[in-house]
PDB file of C-alpha atoms in Angstrom:
ATOM      1  CA  MET A   1       8.639  24.238  67.737  1.00 64.00           C
ATOM      2  CA  SER A   2      12.178  24.484  69.060  1.00 72.00           C
ATOM      3  CA  THR A   3      14.128  27.663  68.358  1.00 73.00           C
ATOM      4  CA  GLU A   4      16.148  25.799  65.749  1.00 75.00           C
ATOM      5  CA  GLU A   5      13.076  24.462  64.004  1.00 73.00           C
ATOM      6  CA  ASN A   6      11.530  27.914  64.101  1.00 77.00           C
ATOM      7  CA  ASN A   7      14.685  29.435  62.628  1.00 85.00           C
ATOM      8  CA  ALA A   8      14.698  26.876  59.820  1.00 91.00           C
ATOM      9  CA  ALA A   9      11.037  27.627  59.120  1.00 93.00           C
ATOM     10  CA  VAL A  10      11.675  31.384  59.024  1.00 95.00           C
ATOM     11  CA  ARG A  11      14.641  30.820  56.746  1.00 96.00           C
ATOM     12  CA  ARG A  12      12.521  28.884  54.268  1.00 97.00           C
ATOM     13  CA  LEU A  13       9.804  31.552  54.310  1.00 98.00           C
ATOM     14  CA  ILE A  14      12.310  34.370  53.751  1.00 98.00           C
ATOM     15  CA  GLU A  15      14.007  32.415  50.959  1.00 98.00           C
ATOM     16  CA  ALA A  16      10.598  32.008  49.330  1.00 98.00           C
ATOM     17  CA  ALA A  17       9.936  35.749  49.665  1.00 98.00           C
ATOM     18  CA  VAL A  18      13.352  36.505  48.135  1.00 98.00           C
ATOM     19  CA  GLN A  19      12.427  34.235  45.262  1.00 98.00           C
ATOM     20  CA  GLN A  20       9.136  36.138  44.831  1.00 98.00           C
ATOM     21  CA  PHE A  21      11.176  39.351  44.590  1.00 98.00           C
ATOM     22  CA  VAL A  22      13.358  37.850  41.863  1.00 98.00           C
ATOM     23  CA  VAL A  23      10.393  36.523  39.889  1.00 98.00           C
ATOM     24  CA  ALA A  24       8.566  39.880  40.023  1.00 98.00           C
ATOM     25  CA  PHE A  25      11.733  41.791  39.151  1.00 98.00           C
ATOM     26  CA  ASN A  26      12.661  39.548  36.253  1.00 98.00           C
ATOM     27  CA  ARG A  27       9.242  39.915  34.650  1.00 98.00           C
ATOM     28  CA  GLY A  28       9.637  43.714  34.887  1.00 98.00           C
ATOM     29  CA  ASP A  29       6.872  44.015  37.479  1.00 98.00           C
ATOM     30  CA  ALA A  30       7.935  46.993  39.609  1.00 98.00           C
ATOM     31  CA  ALA A  31       4.503  47.166  41.265  1.00 98.00           C
ATOM     32  CA  GLY A  32       4.789  43.518  42.229  1.00 98.00           C
ATOM     33  CA  VAL A  33       8.241  44.146  43.695  1.00 98.00           C
ATOM     34  CA  ALA A  34       6.927  47.118  45.699  1.00 98.00           C
ATOM     35  CA  GLN A  35       4.124  44.970  47.135  1.00 98.00           C
ATOM     36  CA  LEU A  36       6.759  42.748  48.746  1.00 98.00           C
ATOM     37  CA  TYR A  37       7.751  45.652  51.022  1.00 98.00           C
ATOM     38  CA  THR A  38       5.765  46.689  54.089  1.00 98.00           C
ATOM     39  CA  GLU A  39       3.552  49.725  53.555  1.00 98.00           C
ATOM     40  CA  ASP A  40       6.088  51.766  55.537  1.00 98.00           C
ATOM     41  CA  GLY A  41       9.001  50.032  53.807  1.00 98.00           C
ATOM     42  CA  GLN A  42      12.188  51.912  52.998  1.00 98.00           C
ATOM     43  CA  ILE A  43      14.936  51.358  50.475  1.00 98.00           C
ATOM     44  CA  LEU A  44      18.309  53.017  51.054  1.00 98.00           C
ATOM     45  CA  PRO A  45      19.978  53.176  47.625  1.00 98.00           C
ATOM     46  CA  SER A  46      23.456  54.569  47.021  1.00 98.00           C
ATOM     47  CA  GLN A  47      23.561  58.167  45.821  1.00 97.00           C
ATOM     48  CA  SER A  48      20.011  58.772  47.051  1.00 97.00           C
ATOM     49  CA  GLU A  49      18.204  59.798  50.178  1.00 98.00           C
ATOM     50  CA  PRO A  50      16.092  57.011  51.699  1.00 98.00           C
ATOM     51  CA  ILE A  51      12.941  56.237  49.698  1.00 98.00           C
ATOM     52  CA  VAL A  52       9.929  55.680  51.929  1.00 98.00           C
ATOM     53  CA  GLY A  53       6.760  53.791  50.991  1.00 98.00           C
ATOM     54  CA  ARG A  54       5.581  51.572  48.163  1.00 98.00           C
ATOM     55  CA  PRO A  55       4.888  54.243  45.491  1.00 98.00           C
ATOM     56  CA  GLY A  56       8.453  55.582  45.762  1.00 98.00           C
ATOM     57  CA  ILE A  57       9.904  52.088  45.922  1.00 98.00           C
ATOM     58  CA  GLN A  58       7.957  51.079  42.832  1.00 98.00           C
ATOM     59  CA  ALA A  59       9.187  54.178  40.975  1.00 98.00           C
ATOM     60  CA  PHE A  60      12.781  53.418  41.960  1.00 98.00           C
ATOM     61  CA  TRP A  61      12.705  49.835  40.705  1.00 98.00           C
ATOM     62  CA  ARG A  62      10.762  50.915  37.596  1.00 98.00           C
ATOM     63  CA  GLY A  63      13.600  53.382  36.953  1.00 98.00           C
ATOM     64  CA  ALA A  64      16.214  50.659  37.294  1.00 98.00           C
ATOM     65  CA  MET A  65      14.291  48.470  34.848  1.00 98.00           C
ATOM     66  CA  GLU A  66      13.974  51.363  32.390  1.00 98.00           C
ATOM     67  CA  MET A  67      17.715  51.941  32.639  1.00 96.00           C
ATOM     68  CA  GLY A  68      18.163  48.428  31.304  1.00 97.00           C
ATOM     69  CA  VAL A  69      18.365  46.167  34.337  1.00 98.00           C
ATOM     70  CA  LYS A  70      16.585  43.063  33.116  1.00 97.00           C
ATOM     71  CA  ALA A  71      17.276  40.514  35.808  1.00 98.00           C
ATOM     72  CA  ALA A  72      18.355  40.235  39.419  1.00 98.00           C
ATOM     73  CA  LYS A  73      19.955  37.332  41.208  1.00 98.00           C
ATOM     74  CA  LEU A  74      19.673  37.363  44.996  1.00 98.00           C
ATOM     75  CA  GLU A  75      21.549  34.962  47.229  1.00 98.00           C
ATOM     76  CA  PRO A  76      20.644  34.981  50.920  1.00 98.00           C
ATOM     77  CA  VAL A  77      23.833  34.229  52.877  1.00 97.00           C
ATOM     78  CA  GLU A  78      22.610  34.619  56.465  1.00 97.00           C
ATOM     79  CA  ILE A  79      19.023  34.694  57.694  1.00 97.00           C
ATOM     80  CA  GLU A  80      18.060  34.964  61.347  1.00 97.00           C
ATOM     81  CA  GLY A  81      14.506  35.093  62.698  1.00 96.00           C
ATOM     82  CA  HIS A  82      13.779  37.031  65.883  1.00 94.00           C
ATOM     83  CA  GLY A  83      10.047  36.863  66.527  1.00 94.00           C
ATOM     84  CA  SER A  84       8.264  38.954  63.931  1.00 95.00           C
ATOM     85  CA  THR A  85      11.560  40.453  62.712  1.00 97.00           C
ATOM     86  CA  ALA A  86      14.193  38.735  60.599  1.00 97.00           C
ATOM     87  CA  VAL A  87      17.563  39.912  59.357  1.00 98.00           C
ATOM     88  CA  GLU A  88      19.086  38.807  56.094  1.00 98.00           C
ATOM     89  CA  VAL A  89      22.583  39.397  54.740  1.00 98.00           C
ATOM     90  CA  GLY A  90      22.905  38.548  51.075  1.00 98.00           C
ATOM     91  CA  ARG A  91      24.589  39.027  47.759  1.00 98.00           C
ATOM     92  CA  TYR A  92      23.063  40.334  44.557  1.00 98.00           C
ATOM     93  CA  GLU A  93      23.874  40.476  40.885  1.00 98.00           C
ATOM     94  CA  LEU A  94      22.129  42.608  38.272  1.00 98.00           C
ATOM     95  CA  TYR A  95      22.006  41.799  34.581  1.00 98.00           C
ATOM     96  CA  ALA A  96      21.258  43.764  31.437  1.00 97.00           C
ATOM     97  CA  ALA A  97      19.977  42.215  28.226  1.00 94.00           C
ATOM     98  CA  GLY A  98      22.035  39.314  26.919  1.00 93.00           C
ATOM     99  CA  GLN A  99      22.885  38.175  30.447  1.00 93.00           C
ATOM    100  CA  GLN A 100      25.497  40.917  30.727  1.00 97.00           C
ATOM    101  CA  ARG A 101      26.289  41.443  34.402  1.00 97.00           C
ATOM    102  CA  VAL A 102      26.143  45.170  35.183  1.00 97.00           C
ATOM    103  CA  ASP A 103      26.523  45.082  38.961  1.00 98.00           C
ATOM    104  CA  LYS A 104      27.289  42.828  41.874  1.00 98.00           C
ATOM    105  CA  GLY A 105      27.246  43.611  45.556  1.00 98.00           C
ATOM    106  CA  LYS A 106      25.797  42.834  48.954  1.00 98.00           C
ATOM    107  CA  TYR A 107      22.750  43.799  50.934  1.00 98.00           C
ATOM    108  CA  ILE A 108      21.083  43.706  54.298  1.00 98.00           C
ATOM    109  CA  VAL A 109      17.310  43.440  54.554  1.00 98.00           C
ATOM    110  CA  ILE A 110      15.333  43.712  57.781  1.00 98.00           C
ATOM    111  CA  TRP A 111      12.117  41.756  57.309  1.00 98.00           C
ATOM    112  CA  LYS A 112       8.841  42.125  59.221  1.00 98.00           C
ATOM    113  CA  LEU A 113       6.116  39.521  59.570  1.00 97.00           C
ATOM    114  CA  THR A 114       3.047  41.518  58.547  1.00 97.00           C
ATOM    115  CA  GLN A 115      -0.405  39.928  58.478  1.00 95.00           C
ATOM    116  CA  GLY A 116       1.168  36.510  58.193  1.00 96.00           C
ATOM    117  CA  GLU A 117       3.612  37.412  55.429  1.00 97.00           C
ATOM    118  CA  TRP A 118       7.285  38.294  55.562  1.00 98.00           C
ATOM    119  CA  LYS A 119       7.780  41.690  53.938  1.00 98.00           C
ATOM    120  CA  LEU A 120      10.897  43.799  53.343  1.00 98.00           C
ATOM    121  CA  TRP A 121      10.938  46.647  55.890  1.00 98.00           C
ATOM    122  CA  ARG A 122      14.403  48.150  55.458  1.00 98.00           C
ATOM    123  CA  ASP A 123      16.596  47.356  52.447  1.00 98.00           C
ATOM    124  CA  ILE A 124      20.136  48.636  51.876  1.00 98.00           C
ATOM    125  CA  TRP A 125      22.774  47.481  49.406  1.00 98.00           C
ATOM    126  CA  ASN A 126      25.954  48.627  47.717  1.00 98.00           C
ATOM    127  CA  THR A 127      28.156  47.566  44.869  1.00 98.00           C
ATOM    128  CA  SER A 128      31.261  45.443  45.276  1.00 98.00           C
ATOM    129  CA  LEU A 129      32.683  46.602  41.941  1.00 97.00           C
ATOM    130  CA  PRO A 130      35.611  49.051  41.934  1.00 93.00           C
ATOM    131  CA  PRO A 131      34.942  52.597  40.620  1.00 85.00           C
ATOM    132  CA  SER A 132      36.692  51.908  37.338  1.00 67.00           C
ATOM    133  CA  ALA A 133      34.617  48.858  36.476  1.00 49.00           C
TER     134      ALA A 133
ATOM    135  CA  MET B   1      11.217  44.318  82.627  1.00 64.00           C
ATOM    136  CA  SER B   2       8.429  44.880  80.147  1.00 72.00           C
ATOM    137  CA  THR B   3       9.229  44.635  76.456  1.00 73.00           C
ATOM    138  CA  GLU B   4       9.040  48.399  76.178  1.00 75.00           C
ATOM    139  CA  GLU B   5      11.387  48.950  79.104  1.00 73.00           C
ATOM    140  CA  ASN B   6      13.736  46.375  77.674  1.00 77.00           C
ATOM    141  CA  ASN B   7      13.659  48.068  74.267  1.00 85.00           C
ATOM    142  CA  ALA B   8      14.426  51.442  75.836  1.00 91.00           C
ATOM    143  CA  ALA B   9      17.325  49.886  77.751  1.00 93.00           C
ATOM    144  CA  VAL B  10      18.717  48.271  74.607  1.00 95.00           C
ATOM    145  CA  ARG B  11      18.356  51.562  72.768  1.00 96.00           C
ATOM    146  CA  ARG B  12      20.388  53.391  75.387  1.00 97.00           C
ATOM    147  CA  LEU B  13      23.098  50.727  75.354  1.00 98.00           C
ATOM    148  CA  ILE B  14      23.346  50.776  71.547  1.00 98.00           C
ATOM    149  CA  GLU B  15      23.429  54.573  71.532  1.00 98.00           C
ATOM    150  CA  ALA B  16      26.290  54.422  74.022  1.00 98.00           C
ATOM    151  CA  ALA B  17      28.127  51.914  71.828  1.00 98.00           C
ATOM    152  CA  VAL B  18      27.609  54.173  68.793  1.00 98.00           C
ATOM    153  CA  GLN B  19      29.083  57.016  70.820  1.00 98.00           C
ATOM    154  CA  GLN B  20      32.095  54.825  71.679  1.00 98.00           C
ATOM    155  CA  PHE B  21      32.565  54.242  67.946  1.00 98.00           C
ATOM    156  CA  VAL B  22      32.539  57.989  67.266  1.00 98.00           C
ATOM    157  CA  VAL B  23      34.966  58.754  70.096  1.00 98.00           C
ATOM    158  CA  ALA B  24      37.434  56.069  68.960  1.00 98.00           C
ATOM    159  CA  PHE B  25      37.118  57.127  65.325  1.00 98.00           C
ATOM    160  CA  ASN B  26      37.572  60.803  66.028  1.00 98.00           C
ATOM    161  CA  ARG B  27      40.775  60.202  67.981  1.00 98.00           C
ATOM    162  CA  GLY B  28      42.126  58.227  65.006  1.00 98.00           C
ATOM    163  CA  ASP B  29      42.021  54.938  66.926  1.00 98.00           C
ATOM    164  CA  ALA B  30      41.299  52.336  64.246  1.00 98.00           C
ATOM    165  CA  ALA B  31      42.183  49.491  66.637  1.00 98.00           C
ATOM    166  CA  GLY B  32      39.687  50.859  69.138  1.00 98.00           C
ATOM    167  CA  VAL B  33      37.035  51.028  66.438  1.00 98.00           C
ATOM    168  CA  ALA B  34      37.751  47.431  65.391  1.00 98.00           C
ATOM    169  CA  GLN B  35      37.357  46.237  69.001  1.00 98.00           C
ATOM    170  CA  LEU B  36      33.745  47.448  68.907  1.00 98.00           C
ATOM    171  CA  TYR B  37      32.935  44.729  66.350  1.00 98.00           C
ATOM    172  CA  THR B  38      32.416  41.075  67.245  1.00 98.00           C
ATOM    173  CA  GLU B  39      35.413  38.871  66.542  1.00 98.00           C
ATOM    174  CA  ASP B  40      33.544  37.525  63.517  1.00 98.00           C
ATOM    175  CA  GLY B  41      32.304  41.006  62.593  1.00 98.00           C
ATOM    176  CA  GLN B  42      31.927  42.047  58.967  1.00 98.00           C
ATOM    177  CA  ILE B  43      31.848  45.398  57.240  1.00 98.00           C
ATOM    178  CA  LEU B  44      30.299  45.649  53.779  1.00 98.00           C
ATOM    179  CA  PRO B  45      31.807  48.793  52.214  1.00 98.00           C
ATOM    180  CA  SER B  46      30.882  50.070  48.771  1.00 98.00           C
ATOM    181  CA  GLN B  47      33.300  49.094  46.008  1.00 97.00           C
ATOM    182  CA  SER B  48      34.719  46.283  48.116  1.00 97.00           C
ATOM    183  CA  GLU B  49      34.059  42.673  48.899  1.00 98.00           C
ATOM    184  CA  PRO B  50      32.918  42.091  52.500  1.00 98.00           C
ATOM    185  CA  ILE B  51      35.728  42.485  55.041  1.00 98.00           C
ATOM    186  CA  VAL B  52      35.650  39.811  57.738  1.00 98.00           C
ATOM    187  CA  GLY B  53      37.199  40.043  61.200  1.00 98.00           C
ATOM    188  CA  ARG B  54      38.823  42.703  63.333  1.00 98.00           C
ATOM    189  CA  PRO B  55      42.269  42.907  61.650  1.00 98.00           C
ATOM    190  CA  GLY B  56      40.701  43.626  58.266  1.00 98.00           C
ATOM    191  CA  ILE B  57      38.159  46.009  59.782  1.00 98.00           C
ATOM    192  CA  GLN B  58      40.938  47.876  61.574  1.00 98.00           C
ATOM    193  CA  ALA B  59      42.939  48.147  58.340  1.00 98.00           C
ATOM    194  CA  PHE B  60      39.890  49.474  56.493  1.00 98.00           C
ATOM    195  CA  TRP B  61      39.160  52.221  59.018  1.00 98.00           C
ATOM    196  CA  ARG B  62      42.896  53.000  59.286  1.00 98.00           C
ATOM    197  CA  GLY B  63      42.867  53.474  55.520  1.00 98.00           C
ATOM    198  CA  ALA B  64      39.906  55.849  55.701  1.00 98.00           C
ATOM    199  CA  MET B  65      41.695  57.876  58.369  1.00 98.00           C
ATOM    200  CA  GLU B  66      44.876  57.975  56.296  1.00 98.00           C
ATOM    201  CA  MET B  67      42.849  59.186  53.315  1.00 96.00           C
ATOM    202  CA  GLY B  68      41.914  62.194  55.405  1.00 97.00           C
ATOM    203  CA  VAL B  69      38.689  61.294  57.169  1.00 98.00           C
ATOM    204  CA  LYS B  70      39.113  62.989  60.532  1.00 97.00           C
ATOM    205  CA  ALA B  71      35.715  62.735  62.128  1.00 98.00           C
ATOM    206  CA  ALA B  72      32.495  60.756  61.897  1.00 98.00           C
ATOM    207  CA  LYS B  73      29.039  61.732  63.047  1.00 98.00           C
ATOM    208  CA  LEU B  74      26.600  58.862  63.545  1.00 98.00           C
ATOM    209  CA  GLU B  75      22.909  59.375  64.184  1.00 98.00           C
ATOM    210  CA  PRO B  76      20.878  56.295  65.115  1.00 98.00           C
ATOM    211  CA  VAL B  77      17.397  56.729  63.633  1.00 97.00           C
ATOM    212  CA  GLU B  78      15.783  53.385  64.521  1.00 97.00           C
ATOM    213  CA  ILE B  79      16.991  50.822  67.044  1.00 97.00           C
ATOM    214  CA  GLU B  80      15.143  47.619  67.854  1.00 97.00           C
ATOM    215  CA  GLY B  81      16.278  44.966  70.321  1.00 96.00           C
ATOM    216  CA  HIS B  82      15.366  41.332  69.713  1.00 95.00           C
ATOM    217  CA  GLY B  83      16.944  39.257  72.462  1.00 94.00           C
ATOM    218  CA  SER B  84      20.697  39.219  71.954  1.00 95.00           C
ATOM    219  CA  THR B  85      20.360  40.803  68.489  1.00 97.00           C
ATOM    220  CA  ALA B  86      19.546  44.418  67.738  1.00 97.00           C
ATOM    221  CA  VAL B  87      19.043  46.219  64.445  1.00 98.00           C
ATOM    222  CA  GLU B  88      19.937  49.849  63.902  1.00 98.00           C
ATOM    223  CA  VAL B  89      19.157  52.099  60.947  1.00 98.00           C
ATOM    224  CA  GLY B  90      21.115  55.341  61.015  1.00 98.00           C
ATOM    225  CA  ARG B  91      22.667  58.232  59.208  1.00 98.00           C
ATOM    226  CA  TYR B  92      26.335  59.162  59.033  1.00 98.00           C
ATOM    227  CA  GLU B  93      28.475  62.107  58.048  1.00 98.00           C
ATOM    228  CA  LEU B  94      32.233  62.059  57.483  1.00 98.00           C
ATOM    229  CA  TYR B  95      34.477  65.080  57.823  1.00 98.00           C
ATOM    230  CA  ALA B  96      37.959  65.966  56.631  1.00 97.00           C
ATOM    231  CA  ALA B  97      40.201  68.499  58.362  1.00 94.00           C
ATOM    232  CA  GLY B  98      38.623  71.893  58.904  1.00 93.00           C
ATOM    233  CA  GLN B  99      35.180  70.355  59.454  1.00 93.00           C
ATOM    234  CA  GLN B 100      34.776  69.903  55.702  1.00 97.00           C
ATOM    235  CA  ARG B 101      32.028  67.351  55.110  1.00 97.00           C
ATOM    236  CA  VAL B 102      33.250  64.757  52.610  1.00 97.00           C
ATOM    237  CA  ASP B 103      30.400  62.251  52.734  1.00 97.00           C
ATOM    238  CA  LYS B 104      26.940  61.687  54.107  1.00 98.00           C
ATOM    239  CA  GLY B 105      24.793  58.611  53.891  1.00 98.00           C
ATOM    240  CA  LYS B 106      22.906  55.935  55.741  1.00 98.00           C
ATOM    241  CA  TYR B 107      23.701  52.600  57.326  1.00 98.00           C
ATOM    242  CA  ILE B 108      22.272  49.471  58.843  1.00 98.00           C
ATOM    243  CA  VAL B 109      24.099  47.703  61.653  1.00 98.00           C
ATOM    244  CA  ILE B 110      23.120  44.350  63.114  1.00 98.00           C
ATOM    245  CA  TRP B 111      24.373  44.250  66.702  1.00 98.00           C
ATOM    246  CA  LYS B 112      25.063  41.196  68.866  1.00 98.00           C
ATOM    247  CA  LEU B 113      25.170  41.059  72.643  1.00 97.00           C
ATOM    248  CA  THR B 114      28.519  39.366  73.233  1.00 97.00           C
ATOM    249  CA  GLN B 115      29.805  38.691  76.758  1.00 95.00           C
ATOM    250  CA  GLY B 116      27.543  41.415  78.111  1.00 96.00           C
ATOM    251  CA  GLU B 117      28.484  44.032  75.521  1.00 97.00           C
ATOM    252  CA  TRP B 118      26.710  45.123  72.356  1.00 98.00           C
ATOM    253  CA  LYS B 119      29.100  44.738  69.421  1.00 98.00           C
ATOM    254  CA  LEU B 120      28.714  45.465  65.724  1.00 98.00           C
ATOM    255  CA  TRP B 121      28.232  42.166  63.881  1.00 98.00           C
ATOM    256  CA  ARG B 122      27.264  43.264  60.357  1.00 98.00           C
ATOM    257  CA  ASP B 123      27.738  46.844  59.158  1.00 98.00           C
ATOM    258  CA  ILE B 124      26.717  48.195  55.739  1.00 98.00           C
ATOM    259  CA  TRP B 125      26.416  51.766  54.530  1.00 98.00           C
ATOM    260  CA  ASN B 126      26.299  53.816  51.368  1.00 98.00           C
ATOM    261  CA  THR B 127      26.535  57.436  50.346  1.00 98.00           C
ATOM    262  CA  SER B 128      23.539  59.686  49.783  1.00 98.00           C
ATOM    263  CA  LEU B 129      25.586  62.120  47.668  1.00 97.00           C
ATOM    264  CA  PRO B 130      25.043  62.170  43.889  1.00 93.00           C
ATOM    265  CA  PRO B 131      27.949  60.984  41.686  1.00 85.00           C
ATOM    266  CA  SER B 132      28.868  64.503  40.675  1.00 67.00           C
ATOM    267  CA  ALA B 133      29.252  65.780  44.264  1.00 49.00           C
TER     268      ALA B 133
END
């Protein structure tokens, strides 16, 4: 494959993995979300130290769901594949019941190709909403 | 060079570029900081839409300095080179006058090798401090 073809292929695979994240999240499946991260995956949430590993990641997303976040929308904006690493810059929106948007912001995910599957390795995001919102 | 040697070389170059960022920041040189980003560089600050390009990036860091941020400490934790792209996961601390720490958190920077120099291309961070701090 040419580099361009390979990049397009990686982009499709990452987009599919992002979609898996959304599907798992929106059915309230925190364990399923956590499985999409590498075993040594890390999330870097605001107002928190880094959370390392699937059990902690699962607990974090479970907590968000229990606080009323019912649905996530993720929009990959830029995806670049570099061998078994890929970088993604995207935008997210979070919704409570009744399709009420409770947050919007942006994220960067570093993906790793692990046993043939693209998994989230490092995941950081922050809100775009002003403090008063 | 072997991959490992190349990775070590990239790591040293990125660490040097991080140090350049700190030196420019700590002398209050927002224009110097902005020059360390690619021309199409983006910062993704909390409570803000993405800021695209050096003039906006300079204005953002100028604003932080004018709000009293006098010094930044940046600690690269993980750096990986992938051709002309590198990814860095790090920790930051921000200080006001009198070495008073006003923020600490973590960041991810995607670097691009541009005309022989590593430049920040995408830069996102968030605080690790709880809301009440």
